XYZ file of N, CA, C and O in Angstrom:
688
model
N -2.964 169.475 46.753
C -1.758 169.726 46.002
C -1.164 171.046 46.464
O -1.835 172.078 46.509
N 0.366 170.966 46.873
C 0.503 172.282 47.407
C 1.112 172.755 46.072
O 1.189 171.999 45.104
N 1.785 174.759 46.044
C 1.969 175.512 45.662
C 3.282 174.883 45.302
O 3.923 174.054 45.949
N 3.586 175.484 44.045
C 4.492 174.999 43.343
C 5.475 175.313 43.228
O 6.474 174.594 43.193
N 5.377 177.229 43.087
C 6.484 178.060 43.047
C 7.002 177.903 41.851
O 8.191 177.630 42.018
N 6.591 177.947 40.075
C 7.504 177.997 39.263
C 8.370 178.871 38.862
O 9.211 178.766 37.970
N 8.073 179.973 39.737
C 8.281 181.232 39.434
C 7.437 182.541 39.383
O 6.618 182.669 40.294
N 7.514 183.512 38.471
C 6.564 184.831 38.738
C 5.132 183.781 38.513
O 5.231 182.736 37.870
N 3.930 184.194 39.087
C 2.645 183.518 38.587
C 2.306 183.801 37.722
O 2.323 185.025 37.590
N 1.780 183.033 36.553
C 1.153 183.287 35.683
C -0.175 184.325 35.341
O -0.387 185.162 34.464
N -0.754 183.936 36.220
C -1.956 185.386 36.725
C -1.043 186.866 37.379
O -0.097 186.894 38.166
N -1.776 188.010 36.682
C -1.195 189.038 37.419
C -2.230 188.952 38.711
O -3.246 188.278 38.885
N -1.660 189.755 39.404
C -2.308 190.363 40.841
C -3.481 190.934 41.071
O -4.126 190.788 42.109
N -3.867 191.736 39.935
C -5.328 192.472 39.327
C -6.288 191.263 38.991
O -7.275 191.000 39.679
N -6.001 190.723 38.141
C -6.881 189.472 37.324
C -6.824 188.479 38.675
O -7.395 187.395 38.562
N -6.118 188.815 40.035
C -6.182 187.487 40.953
C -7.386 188.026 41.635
O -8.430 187.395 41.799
N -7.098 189.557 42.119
C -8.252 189.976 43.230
C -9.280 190.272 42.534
O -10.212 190.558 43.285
N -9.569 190.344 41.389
C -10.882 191.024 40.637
C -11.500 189.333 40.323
O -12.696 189.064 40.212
N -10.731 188.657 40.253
C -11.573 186.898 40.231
C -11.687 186.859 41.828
O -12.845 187.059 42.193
N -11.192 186.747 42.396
C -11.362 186.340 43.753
C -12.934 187.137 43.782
O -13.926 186.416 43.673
N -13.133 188.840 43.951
C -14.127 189.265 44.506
C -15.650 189.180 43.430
O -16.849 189.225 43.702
N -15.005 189.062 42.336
C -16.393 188.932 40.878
C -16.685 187.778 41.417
O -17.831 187.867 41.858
N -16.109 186.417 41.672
C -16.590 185.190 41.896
C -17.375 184.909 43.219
O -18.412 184.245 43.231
N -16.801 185.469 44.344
C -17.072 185.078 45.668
C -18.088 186.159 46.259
O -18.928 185.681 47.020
N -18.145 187.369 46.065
C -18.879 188.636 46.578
C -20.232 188.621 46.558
O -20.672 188.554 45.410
N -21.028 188.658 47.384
C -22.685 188.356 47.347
C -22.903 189.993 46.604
O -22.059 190.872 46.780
N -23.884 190.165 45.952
C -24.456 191.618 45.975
C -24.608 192.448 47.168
O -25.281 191.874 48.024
N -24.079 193.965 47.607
C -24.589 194.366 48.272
C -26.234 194.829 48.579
O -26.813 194.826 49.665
N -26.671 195.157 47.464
C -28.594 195.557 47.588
C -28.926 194.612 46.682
O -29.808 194.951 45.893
N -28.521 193.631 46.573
C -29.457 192.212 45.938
C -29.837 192.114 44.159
O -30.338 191.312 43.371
N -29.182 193.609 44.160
C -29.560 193.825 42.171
C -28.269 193.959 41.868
O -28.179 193.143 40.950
N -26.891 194.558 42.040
C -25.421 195.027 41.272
C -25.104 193.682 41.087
O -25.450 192.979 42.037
N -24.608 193.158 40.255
C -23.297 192.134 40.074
C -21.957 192.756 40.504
O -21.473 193.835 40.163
N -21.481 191.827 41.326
C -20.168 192.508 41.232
C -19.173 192.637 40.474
O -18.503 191.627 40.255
N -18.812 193.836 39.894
C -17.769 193.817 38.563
C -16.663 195.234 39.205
O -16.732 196.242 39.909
N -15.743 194.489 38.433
C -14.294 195.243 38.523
C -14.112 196.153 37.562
O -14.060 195.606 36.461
N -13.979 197.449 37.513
C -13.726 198.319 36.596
C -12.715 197.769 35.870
O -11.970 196.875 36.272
N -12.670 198.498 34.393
C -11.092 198.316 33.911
C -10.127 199.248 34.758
O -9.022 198.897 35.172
N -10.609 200.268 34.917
C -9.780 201.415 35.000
C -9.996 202.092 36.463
O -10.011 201.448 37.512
N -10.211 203.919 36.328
C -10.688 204.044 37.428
C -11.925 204.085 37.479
O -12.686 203.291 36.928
N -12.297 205.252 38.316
C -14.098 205.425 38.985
C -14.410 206.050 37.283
O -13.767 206.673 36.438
N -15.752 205.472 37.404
C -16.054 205.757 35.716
C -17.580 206.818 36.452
O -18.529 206.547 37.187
N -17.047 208.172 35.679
C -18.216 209.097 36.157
C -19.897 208.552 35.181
O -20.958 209.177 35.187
N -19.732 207.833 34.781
C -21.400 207.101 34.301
C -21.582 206.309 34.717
O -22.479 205.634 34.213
N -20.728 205.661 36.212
C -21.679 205.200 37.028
C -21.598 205.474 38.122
O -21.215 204.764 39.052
N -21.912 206.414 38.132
C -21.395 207.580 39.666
C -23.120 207.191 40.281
O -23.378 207.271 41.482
N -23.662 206.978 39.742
C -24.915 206.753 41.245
C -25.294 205.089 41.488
O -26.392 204.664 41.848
N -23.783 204.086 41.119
C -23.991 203.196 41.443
C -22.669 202.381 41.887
O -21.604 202.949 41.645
N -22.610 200.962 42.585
C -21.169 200.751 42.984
C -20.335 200.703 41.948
O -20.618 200.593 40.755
N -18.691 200.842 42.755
C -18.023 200.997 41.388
C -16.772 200.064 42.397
O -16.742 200.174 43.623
N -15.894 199.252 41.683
C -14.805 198.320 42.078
C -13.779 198.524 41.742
O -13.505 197.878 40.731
N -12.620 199.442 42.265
C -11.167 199.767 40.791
C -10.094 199.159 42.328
O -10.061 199.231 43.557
N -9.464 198.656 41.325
C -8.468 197.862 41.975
C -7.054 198.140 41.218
O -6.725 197.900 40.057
N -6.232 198.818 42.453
C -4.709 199.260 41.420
C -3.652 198.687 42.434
O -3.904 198.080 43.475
N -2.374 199.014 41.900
C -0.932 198.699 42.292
C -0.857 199.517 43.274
O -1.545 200.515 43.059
N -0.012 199.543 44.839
C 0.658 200.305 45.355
C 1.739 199.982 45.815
O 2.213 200.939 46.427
N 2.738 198.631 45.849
C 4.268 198.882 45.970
C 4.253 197.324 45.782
O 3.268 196.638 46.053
N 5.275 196.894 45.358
C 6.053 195.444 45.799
C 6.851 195.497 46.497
O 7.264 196.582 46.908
N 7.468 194.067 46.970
C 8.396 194.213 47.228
C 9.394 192.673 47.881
O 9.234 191.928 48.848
N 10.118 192.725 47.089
C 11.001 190.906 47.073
C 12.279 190.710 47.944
O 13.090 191.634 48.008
N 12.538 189.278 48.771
C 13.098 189.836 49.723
C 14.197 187.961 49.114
O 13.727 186.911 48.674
N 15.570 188.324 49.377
C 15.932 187.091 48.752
C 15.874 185.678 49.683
O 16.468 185.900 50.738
N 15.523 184.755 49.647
C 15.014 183.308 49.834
C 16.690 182.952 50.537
O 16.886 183.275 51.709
N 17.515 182.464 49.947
C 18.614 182.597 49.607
C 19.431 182.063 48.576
O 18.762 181.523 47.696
N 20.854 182.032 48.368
C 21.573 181.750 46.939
C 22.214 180.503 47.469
O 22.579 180.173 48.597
N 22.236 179.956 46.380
C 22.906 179.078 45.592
C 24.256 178.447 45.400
O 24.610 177.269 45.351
N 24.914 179.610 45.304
C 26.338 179.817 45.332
C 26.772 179.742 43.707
O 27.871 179.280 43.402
N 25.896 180.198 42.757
C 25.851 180.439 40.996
C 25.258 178.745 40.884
O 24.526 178.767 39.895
N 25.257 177.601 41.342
C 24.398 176.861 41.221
C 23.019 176.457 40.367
O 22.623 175.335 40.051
N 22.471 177.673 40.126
C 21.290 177.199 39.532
C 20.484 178.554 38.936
O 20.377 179.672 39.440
N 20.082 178.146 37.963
C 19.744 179.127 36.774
C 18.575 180.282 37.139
O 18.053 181.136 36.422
N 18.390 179.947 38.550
C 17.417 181.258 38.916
C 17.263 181.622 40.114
O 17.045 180.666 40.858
N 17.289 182.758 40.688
C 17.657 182.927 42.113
C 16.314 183.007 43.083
O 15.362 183.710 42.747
N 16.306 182.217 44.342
C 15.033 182.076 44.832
C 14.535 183.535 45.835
O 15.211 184.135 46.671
N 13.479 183.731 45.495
C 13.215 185.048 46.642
C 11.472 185.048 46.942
O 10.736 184.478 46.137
N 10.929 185.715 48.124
C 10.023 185.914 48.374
C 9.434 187.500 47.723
O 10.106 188.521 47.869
N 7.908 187.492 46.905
C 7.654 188.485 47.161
C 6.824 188.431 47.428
O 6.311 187.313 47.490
N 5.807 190.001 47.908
C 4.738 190.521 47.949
C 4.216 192.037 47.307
O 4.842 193.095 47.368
N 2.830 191.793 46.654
C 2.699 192.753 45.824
C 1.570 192.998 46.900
O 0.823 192.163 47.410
N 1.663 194.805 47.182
C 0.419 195.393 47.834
C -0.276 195.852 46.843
O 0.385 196.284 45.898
N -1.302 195.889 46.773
C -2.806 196.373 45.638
C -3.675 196.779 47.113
O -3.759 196.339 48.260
N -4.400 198.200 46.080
C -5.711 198.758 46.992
C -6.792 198.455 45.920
O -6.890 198.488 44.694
N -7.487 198.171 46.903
C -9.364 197.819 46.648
C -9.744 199.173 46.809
O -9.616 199.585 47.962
N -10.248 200.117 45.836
C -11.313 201.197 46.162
C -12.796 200.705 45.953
O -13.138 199.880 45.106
N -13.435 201.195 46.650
C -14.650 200.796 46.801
C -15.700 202.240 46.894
O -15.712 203.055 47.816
N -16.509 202.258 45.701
C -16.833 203.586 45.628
C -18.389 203.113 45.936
O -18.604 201.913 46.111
N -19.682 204.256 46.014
C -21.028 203.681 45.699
C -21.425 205.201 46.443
O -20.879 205.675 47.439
N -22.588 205.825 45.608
C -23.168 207.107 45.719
C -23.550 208.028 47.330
O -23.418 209.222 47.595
N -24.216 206.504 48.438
C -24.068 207.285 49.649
C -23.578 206.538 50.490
O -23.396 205.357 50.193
N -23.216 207.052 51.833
C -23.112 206.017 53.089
C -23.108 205.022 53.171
O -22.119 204.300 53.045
N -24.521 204.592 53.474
C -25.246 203.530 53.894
C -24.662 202.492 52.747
O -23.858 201.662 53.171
N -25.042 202.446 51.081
C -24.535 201.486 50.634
C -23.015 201.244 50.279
O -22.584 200.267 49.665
N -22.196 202.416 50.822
C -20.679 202.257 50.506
C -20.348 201.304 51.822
O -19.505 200.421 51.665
N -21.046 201.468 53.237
C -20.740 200.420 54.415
C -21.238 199.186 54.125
O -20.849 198.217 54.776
N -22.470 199.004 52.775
C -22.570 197.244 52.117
C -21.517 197.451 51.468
O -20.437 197.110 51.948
N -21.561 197.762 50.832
C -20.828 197.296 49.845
C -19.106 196.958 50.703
O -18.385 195.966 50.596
N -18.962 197.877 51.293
C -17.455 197.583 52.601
C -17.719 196.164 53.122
O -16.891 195.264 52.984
N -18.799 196.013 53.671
C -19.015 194.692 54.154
C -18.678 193.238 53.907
O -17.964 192.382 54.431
N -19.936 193.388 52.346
C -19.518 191.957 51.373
C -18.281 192.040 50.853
O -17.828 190.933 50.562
N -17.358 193.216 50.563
C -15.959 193.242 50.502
C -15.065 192.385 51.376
O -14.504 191.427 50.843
N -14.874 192.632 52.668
C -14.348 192.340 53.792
C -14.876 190.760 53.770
O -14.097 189.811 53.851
N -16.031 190.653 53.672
C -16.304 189.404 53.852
C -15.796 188.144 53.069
O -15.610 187.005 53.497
N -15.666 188.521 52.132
C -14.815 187.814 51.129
C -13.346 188.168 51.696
O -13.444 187.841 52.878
N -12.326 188.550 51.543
C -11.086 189.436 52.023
C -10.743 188.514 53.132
O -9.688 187.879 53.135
N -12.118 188.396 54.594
C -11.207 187.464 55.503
C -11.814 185.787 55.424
O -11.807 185.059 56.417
N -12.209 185.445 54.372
C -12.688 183.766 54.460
C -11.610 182.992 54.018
O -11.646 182.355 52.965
N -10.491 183.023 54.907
C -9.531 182.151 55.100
C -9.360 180.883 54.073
O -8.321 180.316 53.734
N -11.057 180.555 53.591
C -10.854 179.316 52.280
C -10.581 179.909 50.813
O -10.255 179.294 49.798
N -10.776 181.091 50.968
C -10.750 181.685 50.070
C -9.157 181.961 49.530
O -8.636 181.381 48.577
N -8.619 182.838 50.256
C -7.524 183.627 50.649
C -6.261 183.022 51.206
O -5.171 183.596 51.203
N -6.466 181.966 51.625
C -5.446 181.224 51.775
C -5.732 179.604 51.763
O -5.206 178.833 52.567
N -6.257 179.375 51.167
C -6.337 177.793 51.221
C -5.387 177.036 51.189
O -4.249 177.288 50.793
N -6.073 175.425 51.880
C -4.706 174.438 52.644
C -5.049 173.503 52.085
O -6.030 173.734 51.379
N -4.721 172.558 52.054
C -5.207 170.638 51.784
C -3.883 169.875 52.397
O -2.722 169.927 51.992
N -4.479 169.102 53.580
C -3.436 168.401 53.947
C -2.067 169.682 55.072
O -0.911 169.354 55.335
N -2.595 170.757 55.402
C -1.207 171.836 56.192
C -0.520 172.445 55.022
O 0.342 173.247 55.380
N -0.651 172.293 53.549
C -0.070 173.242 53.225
C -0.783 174.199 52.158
O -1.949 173.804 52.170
N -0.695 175.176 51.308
C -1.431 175.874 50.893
C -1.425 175.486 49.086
O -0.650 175.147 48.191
N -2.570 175.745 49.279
C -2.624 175.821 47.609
C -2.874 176.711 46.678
O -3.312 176.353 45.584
N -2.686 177.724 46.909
C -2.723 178.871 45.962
C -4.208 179.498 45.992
O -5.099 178.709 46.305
N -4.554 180.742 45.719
C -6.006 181.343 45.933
C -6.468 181.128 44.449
O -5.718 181.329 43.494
N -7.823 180.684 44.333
C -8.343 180.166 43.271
C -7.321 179.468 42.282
O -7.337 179.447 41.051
N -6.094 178.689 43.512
C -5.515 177.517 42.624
C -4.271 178.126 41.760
O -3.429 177.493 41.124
N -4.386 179.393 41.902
C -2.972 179.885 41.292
C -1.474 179.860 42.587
O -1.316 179.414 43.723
N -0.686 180.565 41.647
C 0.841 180.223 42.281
C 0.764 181.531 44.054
O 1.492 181.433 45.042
N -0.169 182.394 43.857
C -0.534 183.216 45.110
C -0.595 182.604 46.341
O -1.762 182.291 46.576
N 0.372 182.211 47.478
C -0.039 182.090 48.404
C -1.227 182.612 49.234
O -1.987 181.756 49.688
N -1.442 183.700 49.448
C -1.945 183.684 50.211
C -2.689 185.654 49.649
O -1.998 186.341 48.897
N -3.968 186.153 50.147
C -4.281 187.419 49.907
C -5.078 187.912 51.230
O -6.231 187.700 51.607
N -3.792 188.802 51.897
C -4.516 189.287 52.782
C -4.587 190.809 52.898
O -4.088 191.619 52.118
N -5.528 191.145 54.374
C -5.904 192.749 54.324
C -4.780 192.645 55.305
O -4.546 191.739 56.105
N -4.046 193.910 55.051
C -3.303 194.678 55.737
C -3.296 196.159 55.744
O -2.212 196.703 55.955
N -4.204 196.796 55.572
C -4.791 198.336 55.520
C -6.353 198.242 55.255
O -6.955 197.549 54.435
N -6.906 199.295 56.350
C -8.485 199.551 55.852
C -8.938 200.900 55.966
O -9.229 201.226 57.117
N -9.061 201.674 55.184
C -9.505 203.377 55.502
C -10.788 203.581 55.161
O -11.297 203.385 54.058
N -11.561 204.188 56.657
C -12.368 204.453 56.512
C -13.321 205.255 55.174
O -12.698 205.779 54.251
N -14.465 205.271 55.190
C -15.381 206.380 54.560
C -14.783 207.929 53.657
O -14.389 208.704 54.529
N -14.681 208.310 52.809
C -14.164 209.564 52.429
C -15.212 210.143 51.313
O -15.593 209.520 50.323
N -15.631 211.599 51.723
C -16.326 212.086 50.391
C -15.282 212.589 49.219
O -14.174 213.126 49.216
N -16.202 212.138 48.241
C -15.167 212.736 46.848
C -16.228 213.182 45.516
O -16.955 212.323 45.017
N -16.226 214.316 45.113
C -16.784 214.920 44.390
C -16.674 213.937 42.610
O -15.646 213.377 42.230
N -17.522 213.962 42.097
C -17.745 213.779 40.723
C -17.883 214.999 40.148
O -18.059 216.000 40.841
N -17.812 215.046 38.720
C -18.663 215.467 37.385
C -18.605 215.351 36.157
O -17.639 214.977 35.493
N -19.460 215.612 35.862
C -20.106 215.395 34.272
C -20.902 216.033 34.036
O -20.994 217.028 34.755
N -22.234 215.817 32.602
C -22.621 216.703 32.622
C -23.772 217.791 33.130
O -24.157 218.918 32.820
N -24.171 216.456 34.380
C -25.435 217.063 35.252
C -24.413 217.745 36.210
O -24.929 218.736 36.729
N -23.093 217.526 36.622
C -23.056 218.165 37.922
C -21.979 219.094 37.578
O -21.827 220.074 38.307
N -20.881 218.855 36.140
C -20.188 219.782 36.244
C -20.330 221.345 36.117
O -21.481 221.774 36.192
N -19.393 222.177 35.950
C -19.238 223.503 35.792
C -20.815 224.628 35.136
O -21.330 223.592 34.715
N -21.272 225.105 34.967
C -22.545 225.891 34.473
C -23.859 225.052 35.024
O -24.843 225.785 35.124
N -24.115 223.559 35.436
C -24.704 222.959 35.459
C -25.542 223.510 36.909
O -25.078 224.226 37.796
N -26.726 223.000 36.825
C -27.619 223.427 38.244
C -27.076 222.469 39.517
O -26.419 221.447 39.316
N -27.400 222.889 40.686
C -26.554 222.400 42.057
C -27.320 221.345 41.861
O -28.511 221.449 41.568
N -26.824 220.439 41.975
C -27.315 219.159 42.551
C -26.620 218.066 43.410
O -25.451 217.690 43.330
N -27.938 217.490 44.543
C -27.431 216.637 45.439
C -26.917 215.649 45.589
O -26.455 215.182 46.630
N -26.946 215.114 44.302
C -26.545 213.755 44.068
C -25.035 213.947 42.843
O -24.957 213.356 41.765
N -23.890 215.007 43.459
C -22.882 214.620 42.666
C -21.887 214.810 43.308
O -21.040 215.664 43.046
N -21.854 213.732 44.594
C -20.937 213.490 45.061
C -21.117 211.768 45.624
O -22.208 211.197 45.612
N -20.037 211.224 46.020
C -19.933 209.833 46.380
C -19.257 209.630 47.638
O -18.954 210.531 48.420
N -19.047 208.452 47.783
C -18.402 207.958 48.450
C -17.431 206.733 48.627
O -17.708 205.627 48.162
N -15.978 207.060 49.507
C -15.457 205.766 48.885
C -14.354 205.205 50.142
O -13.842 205.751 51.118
N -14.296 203.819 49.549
C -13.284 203.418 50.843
C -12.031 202.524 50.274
O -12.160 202.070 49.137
N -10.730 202.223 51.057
C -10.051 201.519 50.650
C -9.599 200.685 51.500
O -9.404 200.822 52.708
N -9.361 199.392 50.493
C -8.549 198.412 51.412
C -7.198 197.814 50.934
O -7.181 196.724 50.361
N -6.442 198.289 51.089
C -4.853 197.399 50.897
C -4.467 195.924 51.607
O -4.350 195.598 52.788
N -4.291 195.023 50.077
C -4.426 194.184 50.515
C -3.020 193.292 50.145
O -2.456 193.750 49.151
N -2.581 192.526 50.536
C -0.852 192.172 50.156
C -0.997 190.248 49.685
O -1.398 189.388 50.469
N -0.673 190.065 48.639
C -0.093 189.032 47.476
C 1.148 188.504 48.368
O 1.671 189.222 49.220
N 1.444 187.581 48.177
C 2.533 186.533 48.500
C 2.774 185.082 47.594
O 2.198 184.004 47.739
N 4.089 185.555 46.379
C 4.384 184.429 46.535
C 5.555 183.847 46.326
O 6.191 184.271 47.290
N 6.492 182.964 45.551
C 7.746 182.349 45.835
C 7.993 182.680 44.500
O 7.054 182.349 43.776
N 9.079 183.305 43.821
C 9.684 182.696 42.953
C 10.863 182.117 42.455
O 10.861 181.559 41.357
């Protein structure tokens, strides 16, 4: 069944990629579930992975008109969203990058077809979710109350994190 186009999708863009990666994402070290923050990096779970997924631009381009014809005007958009991907050192912020990506390019996933044309990602009005930005590795400091201000130095209060921008497509 292809894509329907009734208009804006019923799913936002957040609730599309946070189902896409909660559903499809293997564990990186075989114990985390993968879960999507509500919000941002939550400093109580700073020594474990963390998933925040936000807005960074739309943008709709017109299909074409009508000529006043018809009660809604057709246009293409696309919404860009970044994947941050946080987790305490290195080594498991490059799993955790991994099973990210890995999900991100499985084409059945992300763009699925039946028959040459597409059917929406997990069946919604989304054409299609792809990567179009990937930034490397970055350190970024935490705290609370083991590592903030008066607190003794410690090695473990900082993280690590990566992003991926990824771009929504669909008709309305």
């Amino acid at each position: 069944m292809a894509i329907t186009d009734p208009g804006v999708p019923v799913a936002d863009p957040h609730a599309t990629i946070s189902t896409l990666l909660t559903t499809n994402m293997v564990s990186p070290d075989g114990t985390w579930t993968p879960v999507v923050n509500n919000g941002w990096l939550e400093y109580k779970k700073q020594k474990t992975f963390q998933i925040v997924i936000y807005p960074v631009y739309e943008d709709t381009t017109e299909i074409h008109l009508t000529g006043g014809n018809s009660t809604t005007e057709p246009r293409i958009s696309t919404a860009y969203y970044s994947i941050l991907l946080y987790a305490p050192d290195r080594s498991n912020l490059w799993k955790l990058y991994r099973k990210t990506i890995t999900v991100l390019n499985n084409e059945t996933l992300t763009s699925p077809q039946a028959a040459n044309e597409l059917t929406g990602v997990g069946g919604s009005d989304y054409h299609y979710i792809r990567v179009v930005r990937a930034e490397g590795q970055k350190t970024i400091k935490l705290s609370d109350d083991l590592c903030g201000p008066g607190a003794p130095a410690q090695d473990d209060c900082q993280g690590f994190r990566a992003d991926i921008t990824v771009a929504l497509r669909w008709n309305e």
